[in-house]
Structure formats: C-alpha cells, structure tokens
Amino acid sequence: MNPVSAPSGRGLRYSIPSPSGSDTGYGSIDYDYEPEEVGGDFTFRAVAVGLLVGCVLCFTNIYFGLQTGWVSMMSLQSALIGFLIFKLGPLFPRLFPAFQPLTTAENVVLQTTAVATGTMPLAAGLVGIIPALGMMNQEEDGRDPIVLSYPKLVMWCLAVAFFGVFLAVPLRRQVIVKEKLVFPSGTATGQLIALLHKAPPPLQSLNPQPSGPYRRVRTSEATANEDEDTIKDLSGGPGWAALGWSFVASGSMTMLSFLFPVAFALPVFDIISAPFGGSLAAHWMWWFTPSLSYIGQGIIMGLPVTVSMNIGMFVGWAVLSPISKNSGWAPGRVASTTDGARGWILWVALAIMIAESLVSLSPMVVEYFRHLFTRVEEERERAAESAFVTHDSPYDAAERDAYFDLPPADDDEPEDEPPERLVPDSWVTSGLVASSVLCVVLVWIVFGKEGIHPWATALGLVLASVLSLIGVRALGQTDINPVSGIGKISQLLFAVVQPGNVVANVIAGGISEAGAQQAGDLMQDMKTGQLLRASPRAQFYGQLIGSLASVFVSTAGYKFYTSVYQIPGPEFAVPSAGVWLSLARLLNNGHLPENVVPFMLVFGGAFALIAGLKAFAPRVRNPHISDLISYLPSGVAFAIGFLNSPSFSLARLIGGYIAYRAARTSVTGETPLLAIVVASGFVLGEGVLSILTLTLASKGYGAVSCFGCGLGGGGYCTGGC
C-alpha cells in the first residue's frame, strides 16, 4: 500500500489493490483521507449518539443477561450503528442539520461511550450478583434475601463504576504502546471504522488466526474486493435495509411471543415423546424458542462456540438430567435450581468453569510474573551498564562506545501521542484513590456490618487490581477476558478471608469482576483508538460519561424488570446468579447435592486437561495436532449449555451454522459484515421491543391467547399462561 498525491493540499489518497483491468491485473480502491485536527475527537454529537446507542445496548444486555447470562460488548456494532445514524444527515438535512459526516476519531469516541454505557449491567453485577443476593434464604444462608432499593442500587453501581476505568489508563502504555498486544476485537473494530470512513486501514493487522477447520485466510486481492463491496453495501441502501428489516422481523417475533406465549416455547420435541406417554417440553424442559435474536447471537458467536454450547446442552439435559432425576439424586421438578435436575447439573457446570478458569489463567499468571521479573532484570542490567560507562574503566573508548550502539530497550518505546491528548498521571492517581474510597464507603452504607467489612472491600480492590492486570493481558492475546474465572478466584480467596459470610463472598467476587470487565473494555477501545489515532483522553472522557450515565439507566432498567417479572422465573432464569450463589454456599456451608461430586471431578478434570492442551497448542509445531486440539470444545461454552435450557442453545446453533455457511461462500473466508449487520438487527430488535412488552406487562396487559400452552401437560409457556 503506497500513498499517492491527493486532490486537496494536506490529505492523502491510499490505494489498495483490487481485481480489475490494469497492467498488473489489479486496480485500486482509493481512500481519500483527511488527517483530523488534534482536539476534534471529543464532540457533543459523538458522545450524545454514543449514549443513545449505549442505552439501547444497556436494556438489551439486561434482557439477555437475566435470561441467559449472555452480555455483549458490541463495540463493532456500536461503531456501525453510529456510522449509519450519521448517514441520515445528508439524506434529511432539515431533520438532522447537525449530523454532518462523522469522522473516524469521533466514531471511536462514540463506540467507547456506547460500550461503557451498554456493559454496566455486567460490570455492576445486575445480571449476576445482585439477583444472587435476592435469592438467599434463611434455610440455606441463615439470612433473608437482600433486595436493594433504587437509591441503594444506584450507590452500589457508583461504587464499582469507576475503579476499573482509572486502573486501565496506565496499562495502555505497557500493553498497547510497548508490547503492541493485538486485542483482536479492538483491532477488528478499528479496521471496520477505517473501512466505513474510507480511511487508511490500520497498520497493525489481526495477526492471530484460528487454527483447524475454522481457519480464516485473507488475500490482498480478496480483501480489497470485499472491502469495496462492503463500503457500497453499508454506506448505501443495502446496509440500511438489512438492519431495518432484521430489526422489524425480530421485534415482530418478540411481540408475537408476548401475545401468544406458545410461540416462545414450541413443544416440537413432544412428537418424539408422545408415543411413550411423556412430554419432553413440560417435564424435561425440551422445547424450541424460534427467537431471531438467539439466531443473531449465534451468528456473532460463530460455529465453534455454538457447537461447544450445544454439546454441553446435550450432555447436561439429555444425559445427566435424566440420570439425576431417575436415580433420586434430584427429586424435585426438573426446572428447580434447589432440589431439581437443573440445580444438580449446575454443580457440574460450576466445576467445569472453575477448572478451566484456573488452568487457563495459570499460564497468564506465570507469563505476567515472568515478564515482570524480566523487566526488573533488564532495568538492573541497564543501570549497571550505565554506571560502568559513566565511570573510568580499563576498557578503551572504542569498547565503551559499543554500549551506546545497543538497540533501544523495550521500555524506551516512545509514546505515540502528545501529552495534551493523554490522561495525566495525577488524574489517574487521584482517580484511583477517590474511586477506591468511594467504593469502600458506599459498599459499607449499602450492605452494613452484616455484609462485608470495609477492610475486606479494600482487600477486594487490591485483589481486583492484580487480577485485572492478568485479565487485560489475556484479553490482548486471546480476545477473551476471563472475568468469570477472576470472580470465582476472588470467591475462593474470600472464603478464607471472611469465612461463613455468603454476602461478603459474592460481593468480593463482584468487585473483582467489575474491575476486570471495565479495564478490559477500555483497553479494547483504546486499541481501536491507537490504530486510528484517536485521543486517549477523549476516550477516557467518553468512558467516564458512559459509565456515569449507565449507573442510572441500568438501575432503572433492572428495577423495571424485577417489578414486572418474577426473577428468577419462567421468563428470566438468571443462570449467572445461580452460579454465583451456589459457589458462595459451597465455600461457606459445604453442602452439595447427592452423588454430584464424582461427576464434578470427572468433568472438571476433563476440561482442565482440555484447557491445558489449548494453552500448550501454540507451541505445537505439528499443524495436524494443533488442528485436532482446535476441535476440542470450549469449557465455558460447554458449561453455558448446562446453565440454559435447550431452546437457548439450539437457536444459537442455527445462527452459528449460518455464519459458517456465509463464511464458506465469502471470498475472504470470513463472515461477511452484512451478515453481522443482520445479526445486530436481530439482537437489537428483540432487546428494544422487550422494553415495550415490559411496559405493557406493567400496565396489566398480557397474552391474547394461551392456545397450545396445555399441550403435553403444559407448564412451559411464559406470559402468565
């Protein structure tokens, strides 16, 4: 790629080869790109639209988080939707006079703000620890459920909203500027933004490629050709049409399920069990939910993850659930999380998640401390060399001069931004202190002396700092932020620090998860900003504004859902809350269901071995063995198949297969961006329309007809039927 002269004085036109008729057989795609002025990144319109998109994502994440435990960062989708919104300006100049074309740097700030707003439900534990505290009881926990009022829930969210943000800022120079970690999602978002705005593609490409049958290979010719088509599709009518129709289709299906609840849980598997006098739907939770949003999630997740999820679903719900029920180990209803098969297999899922988390994090911990030790040794050697060449020595001048010809050390990597675009160290220091004090004080006010001690909260923040460093490095290298494992490690440690206290155990894990989640999100965004030369300070502002706004938006959304629906209940099973509370109870009370331990050991050991093989896979030189390892299922995805009823996994498998077929027919071997646009419309359609159905339910409106909900014994329809 070479720059050529541009029509304007200070701009550059970048040409990328594409198949057409030239002397070499290649033409070019011209990117007219004007470098943006310093300070023009942080604009009111970028932040305002970022908050708007983020609020939609926030409600969507609350909905799906309470339902399935699935929460998405949606950075790529935020950038895409923000770009499309600003495309309305030239089309309707009187309606949107301020919406002139968006700049690349503004889009970076927009998606940073949107992500900060949209992911607060996970960072604040609104889909995990807060429902878990509300599920406690006197019999098992020795205390009543903790249900926080709106003011107290706001204080809790404020307590965990900012610590991870300030923690991430000083890490930027180390992991992005010096080590140049890839952060695949952040890099992919940067590539998409550059593509949409016809800016020069980021210099750093997405180097790590999945191995095995899902390896994606891109050639310069195929890439340029698809880029040209994508620009036309996403900038013009096809992009809007794809997003609009997918949104309408998913929203319509959501309304249909609200009016006719059987559409949410079709008892299609009863065809198999009817000859035997049983009902797989009513008795074993085997029904199908034709949700377009689940299919969209499957497209975004991809086939490998959805296959792992469905393997886990089959093992959990078709093998272990009947075994535990028919053996009398789980005598209650299958759907019960206390004495039913669902609660029994939850423990097996928990063993899998803990085993994989510990093994997967181990190499990262070793690498982190090895890297830290190496840096200390390098500093010591350079200090010794500096002292040696500064003072008189028996060596002659030529030999001494050789020391000055050494290549610059890794720590000497220059900062690529001017000071006025960086976040000052004094802000970081004061912010860390202030956010830590705020967290300790507010947690003490919210939960009191029966919750977690102030010194224990402070210890949790220290632990969150260390674990967040490891999580950020894992995210930068693998695109996976192991926040679930980080939270469980905190729970394990706090079982010793403050034993016998379920509340403290859950809160400590939530604090660690919040810190790791926010630090990872901001680091992904800063990677995008670094590739596109957006101001880190502008992104920092956007993150703070988005986090603050989401404190109130997320709290309102959560209280809205809990005021209308029973949580946990048929509509919202809150599987993440069950995992949090079950582990806390185990660590503090030591009670396990009958005969579940052998299965926990077998499955935990198996996935510990798989996690170890996957950690070792990059060092395997034999590509055939490496490919075989890539076929092994993901432990987290496998366990999620246990936590959710079969309908959630089956619909996602359809989406995963669609993504696979689309990638096979694509020139580049990747899922086309237009398919991602359709998937985003599917996800957002159900998320947004769920707000309408929630409002209708709060006003007393319900199903028009309960036809079909009594088939096979019923008991599986939602909506009050």
mmCIF file of N, CA and C in Angstrom, residues 119 137 221 304 347 537:
data_model
loop_
_atom_site.group_PDB
_atom_site.id
_atom_site.type_symbol
_atom_site.label_atom_id
_atom_site.label_comp_id
_atom_site.label_asym_id
_atom_site.label_seq_id
_atom_site.Cartn_x
_atom_site.Cartn_y
_atom_site.Cartn_z
ATOM 1 N N THR A 119 -22.368 -1.975 28.823
ATOM 2 C CA THR A 119 -21.856 -3.129 29.576
ATOM 3 C C THR A 119 -21.952 -2.976 31.092
ATOM 4 N N ASN A 137 -31.837 -17.343 51.312
ATOM 5 C CA ASN A 137 -32.942 -17.675 52.208
ATOM 6 C C ASN A 137 -32.380 -18.094 53.564
ATOM 7 N N GLU A 221 -5.998 -9.422 -2.626
ATOM 8 C CA GLU A 221 -6.968 -9.245 -3.706
ATOM 9 C C GLU A 221 -8.392 -9.434 -3.187
ATOM 10 N N PRO A 304 -17.877 -22.539 16.065
ATOM 11 C CA PRO A 304 -17.173 -23.312 17.105
ATOM 12 C C PRO A 304 -17.763 -23.129 18.498
ATOM 13 N N TRP A 347 -24.037 -27.775 39.325
ATOM 14 C CA TRP A 347 -22.781 -28.002 40.038
ATOM 15 C C TRP A 347 -21.714 -28.581 39.109
ATOM 16 N N ARG A 537 -7.333 10.682 25.736
ATOM 17 C CA ARG A 537 -8.048 11.482 26.733
ATOM 18 C C ARG A 537 -9.525 11.607 26.360
#
